[in-house]
XYZ file of C-alpha atoms in Angstrom:
733
model
C 219.187 96.537 -8.458
C 216.147 96.475 -10.425
C 214.765 93.427 -8.282
C 215.450 95.375 -5.067
C 213.571 98.374 -6.153
C 210.741 96.208 -7.191
C 210.801 94.528 -3.899
C 210.535 97.986 -1.984
C 207.913 99.394 -4.215
C 205.629 96.309 -3.572
C 206.264 96.607 0.302
C 205.419 100.090 0.072
C 202.274 99.175 -1.736
C 201.210 96.590 0.722
C 201.911 98.864 3.851
C 199.778 101.577 2.242
C 197.078 99.225 1.485
C 197.144 97.834 4.876
C 197.190 101.429 6.668
C 194.156 102.232 4.426
C 192.023 99.280 5.145
C 192.763 99.234 9.115
C 190.192 100.453 11.501
C 190.756 101.022 15.248
C 188.737 102.458 17.954
C 186.491 102.371 21.037
C 183.021 102.065 22.062
C 181.733 103.854 25.208
C 178.458 104.878 26.917
C 177.565 108.561 27.363
C 179.292 108.560 30.801
C 182.643 107.582 29.175
C 182.660 103.971 30.442
C 183.932 101.267 27.799
C 181.151 99.111 26.549
C 182.446 95.461 26.322
C 181.203 92.998 23.591
C 179.480 95.708 21.603
C 179.177 94.605 18.011
C 181.115 96.834 15.660
C 180.338 96.643 11.713
C 182.720 98.179 9.081
C 181.139 97.341 5.689
C 180.472 93.639 5.782
C 182.897 92.902 8.423
C 181.776 92.530 12.165
C 183.963 92.550 15.235
C 183.271 92.577 18.912
C 184.792 94.995 21.546
C 186.941 93.687 24.130
C 186.644 94.169 27.916
C 188.177 97.665 27.461
C 185.609 98.578 24.753
C 188.287 98.655 21.977
C 188.072 97.087 18.502
C 190.011 96.645 15.438
C 188.913 95.703 11.917
C 192.459 94.659 9.957
C 191.118 94.627 6.573
C 188.278 96.781 6.110
C 187.318 98.644 2.804
C 189.204 101.562 1.448
C 188.096 105.044 1.573
C 185.105 106.529 3.552
C 182.856 104.000 5.294
C 180.090 103.758 7.901
C 181.098 102.197 11.071
C 178.165 101.009 13.225
C 178.155 99.943 16.858
C 175.415 98.339 18.606
C 175.080 96.672 22.235
C 171.987 95.280 24.328
C 170.287 98.252 26.036
C 171.773 100.844 23.847
C 170.474 102.499 20.546
C 172.631 101.745 17.689
C 175.072 104.507 16.391
C 177.043 105.194 13.288
C 179.944 107.577 12.237
C 181.716 107.818 8.967
C 185.489 107.482 8.762
C 188.188 107.044 6.355
C 190.118 103.863 6.111
C 193.358 103.956 8.005
C 191.680 106.059 10.813
C 192.900 105.328 14.128
C 191.093 105.395 17.414
C 187.513 106.109 16.149
C 185.403 106.766 19.188
C 181.658 105.757 19.131
C 179.266 106.869 21.893
C 176.459 104.684 22.592
C 173.298 106.317 24.157
C 170.464 104.361 26.340
C 167.890 102.512 24.077
C 164.694 104.395 23.480
C 161.323 103.251 25.152
C 160.412 100.847 22.330
C 163.579 98.687 23.053
C 163.593 98.467 26.792
C 163.774 95.171 28.135
C 163.573 94.201 31.830
C 164.951 91.461 34.230
C 162.479 92.402 36.899
C 159.490 90.854 34.617
C 160.925 87.458 35.103
C 162.700 87.585 38.543
C 165.747 86.127 37.124
C 168.587 86.984 34.718
C 166.797 86.895 31.606
C 165.714 90.344 30.166
C 162.275 90.463 28.914
C 159.948 92.571 27.038
C 156.762 93.205 29.433
C 153.371 94.244 28.864
C 153.690 96.628 31.968
C 154.901 100.024 31.848
C 158.721 99.901 32.701
C 161.459 102.525 32.971
C 165.179 101.536 32.726
C 167.664 103.886 33.912
C 171.219 102.908 32.801
C 174.542 103.543 34.538
C 175.257 106.153 32.180
C 171.980 107.934 32.854
C 172.605 107.836 36.503
C 176.004 109.370 36.230
C 175.031 111.971 33.939
C 172.020 112.959 36.037
C 172.499 116.106 38.240
C 170.603 114.265 41.227
C 172.989 113.942 44.235
C 171.425 110.650 45.370
C 169.403 107.548 43.809
C 166.021 108.706 44.932
C 166.532 112.215 43.629
C 167.330 110.611 40.109
C 164.467 108.527 40.211
C 162.018 111.278 40.558
C 162.303 111.757 37.050
C 160.457 108.610 36.283
C 156.657 108.757 35.876
C 154.552 108.439 39.126
C 157.529 107.942 41.367
C 157.275 109.734 44.967
C 158.323 109.404 48.432
C 156.067 109.924 51.533
C 157.736 113.253 51.671
C 159.382 115.401 49.082
C 162.748 115.863 50.878
C 166.087 114.325 49.399
C 167.410 111.025 51.356
C 170.470 113.426 52.138
C 168.495 115.388 54.937
C 165.375 113.183 55.585
C 164.530 110.876 58.397
C 164.644 107.540 56.788
C 161.137 106.485 58.045
C 159.967 109.068 55.594
C 161.573 107.311 52.523
C 158.844 105.022 51.607
C 158.161 104.961 47.718
C 154.831 105.058 46.275
C 153.876 104.743 42.509
C 150.783 105.782 40.933
C 148.925 107.448 43.766
C 148.502 104.490 46.089
C 149.464 106.342 49.501
C 147.946 107.128 52.625
C 150.763 106.527 55.097
C 154.651 106.576 55.201
C 154.958 102.964 54.568
C 156.443 101.963 51.032
C 153.779 100.462 48.699
C 156.569 99.258 46.194
C 159.080 96.570 46.827
C 162.455 98.100 46.256
C 165.300 95.385 45.405
C 168.953 95.187 45.022
C 169.992 92.171 42.777
C 166.793 90.239 43.881
C 167.125 91.147 47.719
C 164.818 93.702 49.435
C 166.139 97.091 50.044
C 162.905 97.692 52.102
C 163.643 98.006 55.744
C 162.524 94.610 57.232
C 160.798 96.497 60.228
C 159.119 99.608 58.565
C 159.541 99.045 54.908
C 161.114 102.644 54.204
C 164.033 102.275 51.921
C 167.756 103.161 52.528
C 168.473 104.426 48.989
C 172.278 104.591 49.764
C 172.776 100.981 50.763
C 174.140 100.264 47.142
C 177.387 102.027 46.009
C 176.801 104.171 43.056
C 179.954 102.904 41.307
C 178.460 99.362 41.327
C 174.961 100.088 39.738
C 174.736 98.814 36.294
C 171.038 99.993 35.894
C 167.634 100.499 37.717
C 164.301 99.129 36.575
C 161.035 100.851 37.488
C 158.172 98.417 36.732
C 154.818 100.253 37.551
C 151.670 98.469 38.323
C 150.828 95.905 41.066
C 152.925 92.943 40.636
C 151.687 90.861 43.399
C 151.731 87.628 41.530
C 155.624 87.486 41.425
C 156.822 89.923 44.319
C 153.914 89.579 46.722
C 152.458 91.741 49.424
C 155.037 94.676 49.185
C 154.622 95.348 45.493
C 151.044 97.279 45.190
C 152.371 100.085 43.117
C 155.058 98.103 41.386
C 158.657 97.253 41.628
C 162.052 99.209 41.827
C 165.145 96.980 41.136
C 168.687 98.053 41.468
C 171.133 95.813 39.440
C 174.865 95.945 40.005
C 177.551 94.799 37.658
C 177.959 91.210 37.281
C 181.790 89.999 38.155
C 182.204 88.679 34.831
C 185.582 90.373 34.037
C 188.112 92.497 35.492
C 187.166 96.180 35.867
C 187.512 99.187 38.254
C 184.977 102.073 38.624
C 185.608 105.050 40.881
C 183.939 108.244 41.653
C 185.212 111.117 44.029
C 183.201 114.384 44.453
C 182.893 117.326 46.646
C 180.430 120.285 46.799
C 178.406 122.779 48.596
C 177.210 122.330 52.230
C 180.287 120.447 53.097
C 179.267 117.549 51.057
C 181.817 114.728 49.794
C 181.365 111.263 48.545
C 183.662 108.489 47.331
C 182.440 105.542 45.585
C 184.415 102.652 44.307
C 183.506 99.049 42.548
C 185.921 96.361 41.603
C 185.712 92.936 40.101
C 187.775 90.209 38.693
C 187.344 86.747 37.250
C 189.842 83.947 36.934
C 188.873 80.786 35.252
C 185.761 79.578 37.093
C 186.180 81.942 40.100
C 184.867 85.650 40.297
C 185.126 88.249 43.054
C 183.814 91.646 43.694
C 184.007 94.358 46.280
C 182.478 97.787 46.518
C 182.325 100.795 49.066
C 180.991 104.122 49.230
C 181.579 106.880 51.849
C 179.484 110.099 52.162
C 179.166 112.987 54.503
C 177.153 116.098 54.240
C 176.829 119.107 56.752
C 173.501 119.380 55.335
C 171.092 122.277 55.245
C 168.497 123.833 57.675
C 165.177 122.120 56.779
C 162.682 124.505 58.237
C 161.430 127.359 56.213
C 163.283 130.750 56.867
C 159.986 132.304 58.223
C 159.680 129.906 61.110
C 163.470 129.310 62.237
C 164.767 129.584 65.688
C 167.860 129.081 67.455
C 167.295 125.354 67.739
C 167.206 124.943 63.843
C 170.513 123.465 62.655
C 171.465 121.950 59.356
C 170.303 118.379 58.901
C 173.550 116.509 58.611
C 174.185 112.781 57.630
C 177.055 110.449 57.021
C 177.256 106.811 55.893
C 179.379 104.073 54.794
C 178.194 101.115 52.836
C 179.992 98.355 51.265
C 179.911 94.681 49.731
C 182.295 91.858 49.313
C 181.586 88.659 47.463
C 182.858 85.687 45.502
C 181.439 83.044 43.326
C 181.982 79.909 41.505
C 180.884 79.158 38.116
C 182.150 75.958 36.475
C 179.587 76.032 33.614
C 176.369 74.058 34.156
C 175.791 75.603 37.598
C 177.057 78.556 39.654
C 177.225 79.661 43.334
C 177.936 83.002 44.915
C 177.948 84.684 48.414
C 178.015 88.412 49.476
C 178.514 90.049 52.813
C 176.824 93.659 52.998
C 177.244 96.275 55.601
C 175.589 99.863 56.006
C 176.204 102.336 58.901
C 174.453 105.615 58.945
C 174.318 108.658 61.448
C 171.803 111.649 61.014
C 170.919 114.698 62.530
C 167.198 115.461 62.057
C 167.577 119.442 62.182
C 167.646 120.256 65.898
C 170.629 119.402 68.457
C 168.558 116.836 70.134
C 166.933 114.948 67.348
C 169.343 112.108 65.685
C 168.902 108.610 64.393
C 171.230 106.019 63.673
C 171.267 102.568 61.641
C 173.606 99.661 61.894
C 172.857 96.897 59.195
C 174.652 93.729 58.125
C 173.464 91.143 55.723
C 174.874 87.769 54.544
C 173.332 86.327 51.419
C 173.966 83.573 48.780
C 172.658 82.367 45.618
C 172.910 79.310 43.381
C 171.596 78.385 39.927
C 171.939 75.744 37.155
C 170.020 73.578 34.701
C 167.666 70.875 35.741
C 164.475 69.206 33.925
C 165.016 71.039 30.784
C 164.745 74.348 32.521
C 166.812 76.820 34.803
C 166.720 76.842 38.503
C 167.713 79.830 40.811
C 167.682 79.812 44.618
C 168.524 82.695 47.005
C 168.899 83.049 50.946
C 169.924 85.909 53.150
C 169.861 86.786 56.674
C 171.154 89.787 58.820
C 170.486 92.141 61.648
C 169.827 95.833 61.942
C 169.753 98.119 64.924
C 167.732 101.616 64.267
C 167.692 104.368 66.885
C 165.892 107.663 67.019
C 165.216 110.556 69.475
C 162.261 113.001 69.416
C 162.056 116.465 71.094
C 159.350 119.237 72.161
C 160.446 122.481 70.421
C 158.910 125.536 72.325
C 156.943 128.210 70.847
C 159.483 130.616 68.983
C 161.824 127.676 68.367
C 164.271 128.863 70.775
C 164.497 125.945 73.067
C 163.874 122.074 72.911
C 163.642 119.337 75.212
C 164.080 115.502 74.808
C 160.649 113.671 74.809
C 161.097 110.095 73.638
C 164.142 107.965 72.454
C 163.660 104.662 70.741
C 165.878 101.741 69.736
C 164.540 99.073 67.456
C 167.004 95.965 67.048
C 165.767 93.372 64.373
C 166.571 90.060 62.991
C 165.767 89.048 59.597
C 165.808 86.078 57.050
C 164.706 85.522 53.550
C 164.594 82.764 50.940
C 163.329 82.234 47.612
C 163.777 79.618 44.809
C 162.199 79.565 41.163
C 162.500 77.201 38.064
C 161.743 78.410 34.646
C 161.238 76.431 31.324
C 160.503 77.189 27.783
C 158.075 74.735 25.710
C 157.948 76.304 22.152
C 156.275 79.633 22.370
C 155.086 78.894 25.976
C 157.065 79.437 29.106
C 156.514 78.686 32.689
C 158.028 80.018 35.954
C 157.229 78.444 39.394
C 158.710 79.399 42.566
C 158.451 79.965 46.318
C 159.751 82.428 48.929
C 159.499 83.564 52.234
C 160.790 86.011 55.096
C 160.880 86.245 58.880
C 161.538 89.403 60.759
C 161.926 89.342 64.651
C 161.884 93.134 66.080
C 161.856 94.943 69.260
C 160.625 98.275 70.152
C 162.600 99.637 73.223
C 161.303 103.012 74.241
C 162.062 105.806 77.000
C 159.874 108.660 77.771
C 160.858 111.832 79.407
C 158.271 114.022 80.768
C 158.681 117.906 81.191
C 158.860 117.358 85.119
C 161.910 115.148 84.575
C 159.942 111.903 85.015
C 161.370 109.128 83.162
C 159.114 106.324 82.065
C 159.909 102.988 80.357
C 156.746 101.431 78.463
C 156.691 97.827 78.156
C 158.605 96.166 75.539
C 156.673 96.101 72.209
C 157.608 94.693 68.797
C 156.844 91.235 67.532
C 157.671 88.510 64.724
C 156.311 88.509 61.465
C 156.544 85.432 58.983
C 155.389 84.919 55.276
C 155.672 82.322 53.112
C 154.413 82.096 49.283
C 153.845 80.056 46.400
C 153.949 81.725 42.963
C 153.744 81.000 39.111
C 153.689 82.602 35.832
C 152.842 81.218 32.330
C 153.634 83.205 29.064
C 151.628 82.190 25.903
C 151.600 83.051 22.263
C 148.269 81.981 21.127
C 148.500 83.845 17.948
C 150.998 85.563 16.045
C 152.187 89.035 17.603
C 149.999 88.325 20.706
C 151.443 87.549 24.114
C 149.498 86.657 26.942
C 150.854 86.273 30.544
C 148.898 84.801 33.531
C 150.273 84.576 36.983
C 149.157 84.068 40.478
C 150.666 83.935 43.935
C 149.398 82.800 47.383
C 150.789 84.592 50.494
C 150.491 83.146 53.984
C 151.184 85.847 56.678
C 151.457 85.807 60.389
C 152.274 88.599 62.835
C 152.704 87.797 66.549
C 153.071 90.624 68.871
C 155.725 90.571 71.724
C 152.954 91.576 74.194
C 150.961 88.557 75.042
C 147.596 90.330 75.546
C 147.818 91.586 72.048
C 145.792 89.408 69.213
C 147.835 87.626 66.869
C 147.122 88.340 63.060
C 147.174 86.144 60.266
C 146.025 86.260 56.703
C 146.163 84.065 53.442
C 145.678 86.104 50.249
C 145.726 85.426 46.490
C 147.213 87.843 44.159
C 146.226 87.008 40.385
C 147.292 89.191 37.338
C 146.546 88.748 33.586
C 148.174 90.838 31.124
C 148.460 90.804 27.162
C 150.742 92.627 24.654
C 149.645 93.021 20.985
C 152.148 93.983 18.318
C 150.080 95.712 15.745
C 153.006 96.427 13.661
C 156.829 97.487 13.869
C 155.616 100.778 15.002
C 152.897 100.245 17.476
C 151.850 97.688 20.055
C 149.230 97.637 22.884
C 149.165 96.399 26.323
C 146.604 95.881 28.979
C 146.793 94.165 32.547
C 144.281 93.410 35.297
C 145.145 92.582 38.706
C 144.527 92.172 42.504
C 147.410 92.441 45.074
C 147.526 92.928 48.889
C 149.857 94.555 51.397
C 150.202 93.443 54.940
C 150.902 96.071 57.630
C 154.602 96.324 58.735
C 155.790 95.682 62.344
C 156.398 99.568 62.491
C 152.790 100.355 61.736
C 151.541 97.797 64.223
C 153.712 98.524 67.210
C 155.620 101.813 66.890
C 154.566 105.405 67.367
C 156.507 108.600 66.575
C 156.112 112.434 66.767
C 157.287 115.121 64.538
C 156.790 118.718 65.008
C 153.227 119.085 66.676
C 152.067 115.915 65.444
C 151.963 112.713 67.172
C 151.087 109.303 65.414
C 150.322 106.189 67.069
C 150.625 102.711 66.094
C 147.637 100.263 65.730
C 148.406 96.530 66.614
C 144.838 95.676 64.987
C 145.482 96.594 61.463
C 144.471 94.374 58.580
C 145.916 93.822 55.180
C 145.170 96.236 52.184
C 143.822 94.848 49.062
C 144.192 96.559 45.794
C 142.155 95.886 42.667
C 143.234 97.504 39.360
C 143.912 97.507 35.611
C 145.997 99.566 33.197
C 146.087 99.941 29.356
C 148.510 101.526 26.906
C 149.981 102.070 23.598
C 153.699 102.213 22.643
C 154.659 103.864 19.207
C 157.596 104.408 17.448
C 158.363 106.412 14.303
C 161.745 107.491 13.035
C 163.373 109.463 15.778
C 160.453 109.412 18.110
C 159.269 106.717 20.595
C 156.317 107.317 22.983
C 154.168 105.601 25.530
C 150.721 106.298 26.714
C 149.396 104.458 29.802
C 146.025 104.796 31.713
C 145.393 103.068 35.063
C 142.726 102.747 37.698
C 143.367 101.326 41.168
C 140.936 100.688 44.211
C 142.514 100.229 47.500
C 140.199 98.701 50.024
C 141.014 98.967 53.605
C 143.870 101.664 52.949
C 146.132 102.026 56.018
C 146.330 105.815 56.436
C 147.407 108.109 59.179
C 143.962 109.298 60.396
C 143.677 112.453 62.305
C 141.811 111.736 65.422
C 142.465 114.887 67.402
C 142.928 117.799 65.022
C 142.517 120.728 67.300
C 144.672 119.916 70.214
C 148.339 120.481 70.765
C 149.818 118.124 69.980
C 147.754 116.968 67.035
C 147.116 113.142 67.445
C 146.851 110.630 64.573
C 146.613 107.029 64.398
C 147.271 104.345 61.797
C 143.763 102.864 60.588
C 142.322 100.873 58.010
C 140.032 103.183 56.100
C 137.509 101.860 53.512
C 138.175 102.687 49.859
C 140.648 104.727 48.094
C 140.602 105.206 44.404
C 143.461 106.281 42.092
C 143.534 106.791 38.679
C 145.458 108.543 36.021
C 147.403 108.965 32.831
C 151.186 108.503 32.172
C 152.999 109.767 29.037
C 156.466 109.192 28.159
C 158.378 110.309 24.938
C 162.015 110.208 23.767
C 163.072 112.087 20.638
C 166.624 112.004 19.009
C 166.526 114.310 16.155
C 170.249 114.457 15.733
C 173.036 111.867 16.404
C 174.471 113.827 19.536
C 171.132 114.994 21.029
C 168.491 113.185 23.181
C 165.145 114.716 24.361
C 162.801 113.041 26.672
C 159.805 114.152 28.596
C 157.124 112.717 30.872
C 153.657 113.942 32.135
C 151.512 112.318 34.774
C 148.127 113.394 36.050
C 146.635 111.476 38.880
C 143.474 111.454 40.934
C 143.716 109.688 44.232
C 140.901 110.089 46.729
C 138.933 108.479 49.346
C 135.683 107.172 47.796
C 134.064 105.749 51.199
C 134.990 105.536 54.691
C 132.016 104.690 56.913
C 134.327 104.748 60.051
C 135.891 108.022 59.052
C 133.189 109.878 57.084
C 135.431 113.150 57.205
C 137.615 111.569 54.798
C 135.118 110.899 51.839
C 136.069 113.091 49.017
C 139.408 114.185 50.334
C 142.634 113.592 48.399
C 145.124 110.921 49.671
C 148.004 112.274 51.511
C 151.365 112.738 49.735
C 150.052 112.092 46.295
C 150.497 115.450 43.927
C 147.723 116.157 41.236
C 150.333 116.173 38.249
C 154.087 115.550 37.625
C 155.963 117.036 34.465
C 159.622 116.494 33.581
C 161.851 117.145 30.708
C 165.712 116.143 30.078
C 167.882 117.183 27.355
C 171.210 115.379 26.655
C 174.144 116.148 24.363
C 176.848 113.493 23.975
C 179.968 114.650 21.837
C 182.338 111.797 20.732
C 185.040 113.820 21.890
C 184.089 112.967 25.325
C 181.763 115.819 26.513
C 178.278 115.186 27.852
C 175.997 117.737 29.111
C 172.526 117.136 30.600
C 169.679 119.682 31.503
C 166.763 118.565 33.461
C 163.438 120.176 34.639
C 160.904 118.656 36.943
C 157.329 120.190 37.868
C 155.271 118.874 40.847
C 151.930 119.782 41.555
C 150.397 120.596 44.868
C 149.733 117.671 47.566
C 148.348 117.447 51.101
C 150.350 116.343 53.985
C 147.355 115.259 55.884
C 144.242 113.191 55.517
C 141.709 116.007 56.336
C 143.272 118.154 53.552
C 143.631 120.990 55.827
C 144.980 124.446 54.545
C 147.574 124.403 56.956
C 149.114 121.062 55.543
C 149.013 121.788 51.927
C 152.225 121.596 50.090
C 152.415 123.993 47.224
C 153.583 123.007 43.703
C 157.069 124.020 42.469
C 159.434 123.765 39.461
C 163.244 122.634 39.989
C 165.869 122.882 37.164
C 169.125 120.806 37.515
C 172.353 120.758 35.390
C 175.550 118.681 34.796
C 178.246 118.220 32.431
C 181.306 115.922 32.149
C 184.537 115.890 30.118
C 186.916 112.910 29.343
C 190.397 114.040 30.223
C 192.287 110.927 28.959
C 190.921 107.558 28.365
C 188.924 106.365 31.345
C 189.372 109.531 33.306
C 186.691 112.223 33.505
C 185.768 115.359 35.313
C 182.430 116.214 36.156
C 180.109 119.113 37.632
C 176.392 119.467 38.740
C 174.126 122.078 39.837
C 170.866 121.157 41.735
C 168.045 123.530 42.131
C 169.599 125.875 39.492
C 167.360 128.834 40.186
C 166.955 128.423 43.905
C 163.526 127.422 44.192
C 162.138 127.455 47.848
C 159.710 124.630 47.761
C 157.675 122.792 50.459
C 158.445 119.251 51.488
C 156.406 118.799 54.529
C 154.112 120.653 57.028
C 154.158 119.807 60.908
C 152.522 122.295 60.585
C 155.884 124.208 60.442
C 156.828 124.345 56.876
C 159.951 122.409 55.947
C 161.701 123.011 52.543
C 163.718 121.096 50.024
C 167.314 120.806 49.099
C 168.654 124.674 47.855
C 170.808 125.489 45.133
C 174.230 123.388 45.378
C 177.155 122.718 43.331
C 179.290 119.697 43.222
C 182.089 118.491 40.980
C 184.609 115.450 40.841
C 186.475 112.907 38.982
C 185.386 109.417 37.343
C 187.591 106.611 36.599
C 186.847 103.610 34.492
C 189.340 100.636 33.979
C 189.584 99.205 31.790
């Protein structure tokens, strides 16, 4: 009997000891999504989380102990728990400025620190942001602006070219936008379809500011925006469904799986909005109706990765239909792309190759609206079918503290402009088919050196060979061979401070849209110019990155000079319609200062802010003397932003954002009738996890109902009004 009692007592003691030393839990980001392969440390013991973000430490120390969780791209977090506690929940917040690393700096899969000013927006930040589309969310990064201020939910696609650091003058994008290394810029006009990548598939977005022509070529005058999707390295499912004001609804889904050496993925997004009336209330007439839009986008892909090499392919599609604010004006886009990539090891380094091809058809109608805005008539319809193909290949290798990158890439676009004009008398005319073929090929290289301790020097250069052949035989062919060098350095002064500086020269070649397609909006007609030459940018930037305790901050100054800047120049300002033409002006100078800061005073709170002051003016223009001293169109004088985020371990996250934009002009002459006033917009969002992997969320945009300018035609157009949306998110595992 005594033996039996002793055995029972020992068993109870062992059970109690095991219970007291066992720790289990989950690591998630601030959106509630699990963080796989995070490192969890309990005392002296460390384990990694599984695909579902869960961890278990079976033999940890007794009593109260600190549990630390960390993962690449996140700031480490610590909570205090008692031995034997079950289901501890650790919430990882995005890494502060000082720890940001980017893929874009290397063009490959390796994430590197960079001597350029870079902003990383994680999936959690995207989901917690009140903005209803990707471009709305990115407006809270320094210096980011579209040709016009409207949201992509209601604006014409051709106005969605992105500009960084005040390098503007027309609607063409002067920043290359990529999705997993492939261009999102429209192959014909370089504007950007921000909805092509389903939100559920986005792992992070990188915004690299400053000319990067040495790596990305003639589209990267202002910098690079790269959308990176989740790798299909495990089985996962991410879903979002939402509905809101103005008949708005959206569903987004991403799924992937891996079995042995095979992997597969699929993603889709469907959205619709009844839209809002975009004309200011003081000017509206019976022809003004909500600018509605709907789109469906998706991707399917598969890959094979036996170990020393990998190969994958994807098929993407996008279909969009828009109303542009009156019954007659509409536009549609139908886009399909097939792409593939492969990579592996060779000659002691790593190689990566990509290729893509596809077709797009873009159509649009234009109208004349009578005085009083009571009637309109169709004036022009356009159809622009295009075919495109791209390729790239690169090789990287390290030699001790030195690394090199070398590669080549090219693209070809063949596009037509089919147009029909409708006169007031009923006469229909069909001008000759225009358009053309654009080809470019490039060789590029970059070397990273460590000449002395704590000093990194990066030297790069690229040669582009560009040729544009118009469809009309009587028009001259255009070609250019340009060299884009860049040199940058980063000096780490201490663990709390580092300096950076870069000098560069880059080019942008005119798009087929600028060369061959005209358009009209309101009382303004803008004509193409088949004689345009490339723009050339020379500039430098310098800055300091500081961190001290709970605070990190970055101060960056820049100076850019854009020669031959392509600008929508007003050639007939007094007549109706007002006539503009795309022309090469002489010199546009843009300089400014960017300040970013991140403060984390408490474990659950993150505060961030930004301030940008930009001066962008025409310094000289012998052929257009009326422009000298004028501000560059569509560049605000200043930008302010602030974000406060609260993340509770019990599953609640709240975000409050404010955005302030200074005044800007919608024309090259800086006419009072085309000035867009400054504004302040405040947004808010909140989410709460219901059960593991399922959360509800709500967001309010333009909380105080600010009536702000987005354009002048010269009729005033306005931005997205106060609106509300709510929905459900699911993350499995």
